[in-house]
GROMACS .gro file of C-alpha atoms in nm:
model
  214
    1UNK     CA    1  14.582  16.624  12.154
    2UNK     CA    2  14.695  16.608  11.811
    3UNK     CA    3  14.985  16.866  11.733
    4UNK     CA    4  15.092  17.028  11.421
    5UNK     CA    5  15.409  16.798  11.394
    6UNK     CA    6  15.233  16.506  11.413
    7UNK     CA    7  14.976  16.592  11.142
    8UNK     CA    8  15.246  16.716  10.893
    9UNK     CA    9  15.455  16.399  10.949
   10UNK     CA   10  15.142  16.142  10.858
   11UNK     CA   11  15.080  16.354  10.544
   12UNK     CA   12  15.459  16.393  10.476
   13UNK     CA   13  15.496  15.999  10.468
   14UNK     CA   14  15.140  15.961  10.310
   15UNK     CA   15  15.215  16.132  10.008
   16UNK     CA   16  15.556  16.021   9.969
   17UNK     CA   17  15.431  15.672   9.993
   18UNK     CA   18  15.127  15.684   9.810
   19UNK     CA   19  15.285  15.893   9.533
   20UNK     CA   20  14.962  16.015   9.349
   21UNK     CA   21  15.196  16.192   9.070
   22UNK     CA   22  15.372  15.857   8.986
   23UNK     CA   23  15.043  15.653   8.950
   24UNK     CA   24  14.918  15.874   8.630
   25UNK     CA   25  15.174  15.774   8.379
   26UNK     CA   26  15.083  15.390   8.477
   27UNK     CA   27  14.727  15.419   8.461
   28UNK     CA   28  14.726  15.458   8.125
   29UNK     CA   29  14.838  15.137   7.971
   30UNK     CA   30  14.605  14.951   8.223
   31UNK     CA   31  14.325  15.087   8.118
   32UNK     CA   32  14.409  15.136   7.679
   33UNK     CA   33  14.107  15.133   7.477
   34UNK     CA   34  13.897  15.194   7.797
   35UNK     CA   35  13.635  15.477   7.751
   36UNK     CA   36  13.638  15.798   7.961
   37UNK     CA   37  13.363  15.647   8.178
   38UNK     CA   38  13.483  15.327   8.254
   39UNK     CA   39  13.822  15.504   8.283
   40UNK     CA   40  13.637  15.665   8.553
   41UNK     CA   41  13.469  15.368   8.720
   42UNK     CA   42  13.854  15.203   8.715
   43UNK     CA   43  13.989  15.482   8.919
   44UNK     CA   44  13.724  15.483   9.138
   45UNK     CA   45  13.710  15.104   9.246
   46UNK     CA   46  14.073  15.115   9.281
   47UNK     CA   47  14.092  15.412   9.513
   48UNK     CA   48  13.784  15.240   9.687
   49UNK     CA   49  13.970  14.858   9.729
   50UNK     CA   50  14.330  15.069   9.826
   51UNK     CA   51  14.127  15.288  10.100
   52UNK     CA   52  13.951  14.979  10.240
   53UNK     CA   53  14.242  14.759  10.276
   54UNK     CA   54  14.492  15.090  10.458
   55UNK     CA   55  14.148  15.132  10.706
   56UNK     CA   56  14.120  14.723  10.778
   57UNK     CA   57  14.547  14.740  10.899
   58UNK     CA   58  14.514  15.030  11.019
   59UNK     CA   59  14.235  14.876  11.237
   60UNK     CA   60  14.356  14.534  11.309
   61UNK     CA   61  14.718  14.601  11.274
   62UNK     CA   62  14.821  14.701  11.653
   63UNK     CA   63  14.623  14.402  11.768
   64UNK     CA   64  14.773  14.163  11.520
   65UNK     CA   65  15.105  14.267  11.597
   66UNK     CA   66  15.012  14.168  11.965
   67UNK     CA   67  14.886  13.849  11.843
   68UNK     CA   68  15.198  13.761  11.660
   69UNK     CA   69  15.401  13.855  11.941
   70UNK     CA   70  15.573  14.137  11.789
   71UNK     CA   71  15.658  14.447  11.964
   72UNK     CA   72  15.600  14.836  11.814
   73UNK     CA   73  15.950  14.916  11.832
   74UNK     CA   74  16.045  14.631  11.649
   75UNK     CA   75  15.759  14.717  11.403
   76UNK     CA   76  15.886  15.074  11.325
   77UNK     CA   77  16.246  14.943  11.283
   78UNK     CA   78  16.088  14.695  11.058
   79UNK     CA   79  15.895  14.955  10.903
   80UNK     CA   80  16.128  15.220  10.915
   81UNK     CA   81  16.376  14.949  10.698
   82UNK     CA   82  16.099  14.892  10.486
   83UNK     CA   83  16.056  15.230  10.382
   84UNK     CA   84  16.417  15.319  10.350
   85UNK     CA   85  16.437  15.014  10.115
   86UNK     CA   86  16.138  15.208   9.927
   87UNK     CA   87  16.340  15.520   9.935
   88UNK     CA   88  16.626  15.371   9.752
   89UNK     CA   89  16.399  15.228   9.486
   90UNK     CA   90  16.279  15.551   9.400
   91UNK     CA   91  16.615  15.726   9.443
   92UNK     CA   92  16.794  15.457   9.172
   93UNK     CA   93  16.406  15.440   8.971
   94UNK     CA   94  16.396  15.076   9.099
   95UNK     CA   95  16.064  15.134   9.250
   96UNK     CA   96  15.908  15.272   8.911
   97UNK     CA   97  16.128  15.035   8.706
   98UNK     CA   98  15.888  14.746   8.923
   99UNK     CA   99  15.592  14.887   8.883
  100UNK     CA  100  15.590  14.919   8.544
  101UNK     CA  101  15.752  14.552   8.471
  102UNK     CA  102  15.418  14.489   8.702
  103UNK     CA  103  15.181  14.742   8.456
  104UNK     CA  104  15.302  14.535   8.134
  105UNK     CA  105  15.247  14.208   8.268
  106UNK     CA  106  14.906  14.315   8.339
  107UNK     CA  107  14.864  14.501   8.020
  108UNK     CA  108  14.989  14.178   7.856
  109UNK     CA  109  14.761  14.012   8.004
  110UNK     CA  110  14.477  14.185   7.914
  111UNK     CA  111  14.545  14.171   7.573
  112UNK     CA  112  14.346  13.860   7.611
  113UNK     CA  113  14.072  13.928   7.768
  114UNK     CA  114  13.821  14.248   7.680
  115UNK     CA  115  13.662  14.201   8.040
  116UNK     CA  116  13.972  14.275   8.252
  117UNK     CA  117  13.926  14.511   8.511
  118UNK     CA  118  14.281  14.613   8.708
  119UNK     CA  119  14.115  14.821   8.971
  120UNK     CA  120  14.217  14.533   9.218
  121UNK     CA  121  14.520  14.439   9.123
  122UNK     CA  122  14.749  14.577   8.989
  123UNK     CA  123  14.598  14.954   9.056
  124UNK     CA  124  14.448  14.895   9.406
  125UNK     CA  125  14.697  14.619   9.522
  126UNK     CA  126  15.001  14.704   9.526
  127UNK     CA  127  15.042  14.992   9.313
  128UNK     CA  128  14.853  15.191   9.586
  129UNK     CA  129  14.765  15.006   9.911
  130UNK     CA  130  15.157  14.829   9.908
  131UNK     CA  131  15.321  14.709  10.174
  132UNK     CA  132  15.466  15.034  10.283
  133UNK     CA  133  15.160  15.169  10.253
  134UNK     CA  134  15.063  14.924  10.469
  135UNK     CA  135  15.360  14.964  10.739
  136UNK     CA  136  15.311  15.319  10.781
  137UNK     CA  137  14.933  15.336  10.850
  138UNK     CA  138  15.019  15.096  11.136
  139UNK     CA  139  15.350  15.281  11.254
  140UNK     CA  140  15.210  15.653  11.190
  141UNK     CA  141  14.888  15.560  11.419
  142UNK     CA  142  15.137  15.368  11.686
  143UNK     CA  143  15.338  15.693  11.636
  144UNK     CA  144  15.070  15.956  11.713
  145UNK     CA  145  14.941  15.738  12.042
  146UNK     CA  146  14.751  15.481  11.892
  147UNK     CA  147  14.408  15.576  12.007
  148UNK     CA  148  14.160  15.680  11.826
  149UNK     CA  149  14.221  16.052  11.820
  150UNK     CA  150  14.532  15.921  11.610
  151UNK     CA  151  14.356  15.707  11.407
  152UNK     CA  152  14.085  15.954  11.297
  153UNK     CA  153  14.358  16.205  11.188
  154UNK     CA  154  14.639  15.922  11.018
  155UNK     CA  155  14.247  15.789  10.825
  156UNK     CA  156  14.122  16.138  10.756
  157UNK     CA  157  14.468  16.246  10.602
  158UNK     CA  158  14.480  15.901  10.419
  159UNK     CA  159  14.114  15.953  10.287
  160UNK     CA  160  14.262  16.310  10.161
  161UNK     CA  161  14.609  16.152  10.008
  162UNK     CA  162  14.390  15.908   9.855
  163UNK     CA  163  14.137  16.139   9.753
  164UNK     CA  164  14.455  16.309   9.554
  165UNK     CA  165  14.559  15.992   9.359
  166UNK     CA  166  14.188  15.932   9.214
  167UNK     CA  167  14.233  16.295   9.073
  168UNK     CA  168  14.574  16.184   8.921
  169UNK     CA  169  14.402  15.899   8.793
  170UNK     CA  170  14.176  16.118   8.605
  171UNK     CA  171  14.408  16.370   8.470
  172UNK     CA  172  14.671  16.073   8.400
  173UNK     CA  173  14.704  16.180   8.040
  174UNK     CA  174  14.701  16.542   8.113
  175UNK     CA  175  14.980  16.482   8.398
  176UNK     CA  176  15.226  16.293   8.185
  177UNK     CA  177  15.214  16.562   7.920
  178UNK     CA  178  15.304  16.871   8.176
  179UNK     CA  179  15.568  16.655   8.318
  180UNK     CA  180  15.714  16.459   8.059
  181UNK     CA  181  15.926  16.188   8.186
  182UNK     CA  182  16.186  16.368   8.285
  183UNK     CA  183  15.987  16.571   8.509
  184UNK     CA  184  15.825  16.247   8.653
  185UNK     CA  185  16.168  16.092   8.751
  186UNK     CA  186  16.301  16.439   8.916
  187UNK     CA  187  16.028  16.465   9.154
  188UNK     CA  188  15.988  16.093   9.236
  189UNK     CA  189  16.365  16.142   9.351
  190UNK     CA  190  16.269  16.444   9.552
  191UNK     CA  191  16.021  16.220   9.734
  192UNK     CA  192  16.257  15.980   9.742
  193UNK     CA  193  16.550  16.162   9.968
  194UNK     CA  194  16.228  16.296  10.186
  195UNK     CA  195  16.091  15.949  10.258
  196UNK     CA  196  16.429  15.812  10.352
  197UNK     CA  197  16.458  16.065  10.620
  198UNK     CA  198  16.137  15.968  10.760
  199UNK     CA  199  16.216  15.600  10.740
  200UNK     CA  200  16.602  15.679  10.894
  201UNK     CA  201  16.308  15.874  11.268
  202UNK     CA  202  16.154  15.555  11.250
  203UNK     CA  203  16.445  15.339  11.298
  204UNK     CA  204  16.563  15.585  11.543
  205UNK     CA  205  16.217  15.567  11.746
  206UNK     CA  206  16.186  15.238  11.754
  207UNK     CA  207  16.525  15.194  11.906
  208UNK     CA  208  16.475  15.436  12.156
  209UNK     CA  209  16.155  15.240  12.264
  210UNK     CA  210  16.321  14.886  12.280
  211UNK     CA  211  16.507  15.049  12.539
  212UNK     CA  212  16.863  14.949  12.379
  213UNK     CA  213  16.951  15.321  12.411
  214UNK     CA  214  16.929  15.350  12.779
   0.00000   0.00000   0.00000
């Protein structure tokens, strides 16, 4: 059975990793001169491709880790690395530094071309659905059992998260204005010291599994 811990742990990391609040102030710039409708189609395709690809690992990712040869506790140290890593980006604004050096390449880019779309990439891949993303659907499912009780409530809470970012997509203009970027940078920090805790259990967990602890 599923407890309480468990469930506020997936969304804890989800959210943290995800970062719906951080995605509206670089969803603008992608998608200058779009109208509100294609705006709309943009978030939509992007939540769509991010949701798809976190479901397909989050599928395939315990048996691919078995195909490679690679244990779960050295996954979650990897992981847990991973997202500390992550963590320190968005402590030191590294992490939003990137992603916007990766929002004005793009934008540059479609400077040429009035048919871009950047639902894909960058908006779905990796601004969304990045690697940690990525790491922590497969540790958080590993982490709750890895059956599919756990995978129904680690892809109904990502659904949710996800459900969350499309609605910062849409109020991305609105967002940036009540924040301001000030407010943007304080509570990506927030986030920041939160998700490095979580990163410093999984490290912790998956030494306790290799059994180097005894």
């Amino acid at each position: 059975m599923i407890d309480a811990t468990f469930l506020l742990t997936v969304f804890t990391t989800l959210i943290v990793i995800l970062d719906p609040i951080a995605l509206a102030p670089l969803f603008i710039p992608l998608t200058a001169g779009m109208s509100s409708a294609r705006r709309r189609q943009v978030a939509i395709r992007a939540c769509l491709t991010a949701a798809g690809i976190l479901t397909v690992f989050a599928l395939i990712g315990d048996g691919l880790l078995r195909l490679t040869g690679i244990s779960l506790p050295a996954f979650r140290v990897a992981g847990g690395v991973l997202l500390f890593l992550t963590a320190l980006d968005m402590l030191f604004e590294r992490r939003t530094q990137r992603r916007e050096s990766k929002v004005d390449e793009k934008t540059h880019e479609a400077d040429h071309s009035d048919h871009d779309d950047p639902s894909v990439f960058p908006l779905g891949i990796p601004l969304i659905a990045g690697p940690g993303a990525i790491a922590s659907m497969i540790l958080l499912i590993s982490q709750g059992g890895g059956d599919w009780a756990a995978f129904l409530v680690v892809e109904g809470v990502m659904l949710g998260v996800m459900f969350l970012c499309f609605l910062s997509l849409l109020a991305a203009g609105a967002v940036e204005r009540l924040l301001g970027r000030t407010g943007t940078l304080v509570v990506t920090r927030l986030l920041g010291m939160l998700l490095a805790a979580l990163a410093i259990q999984f490290i912790i967990d998956g030494i306790k599994g290799s059994g180097l602890l005894g």
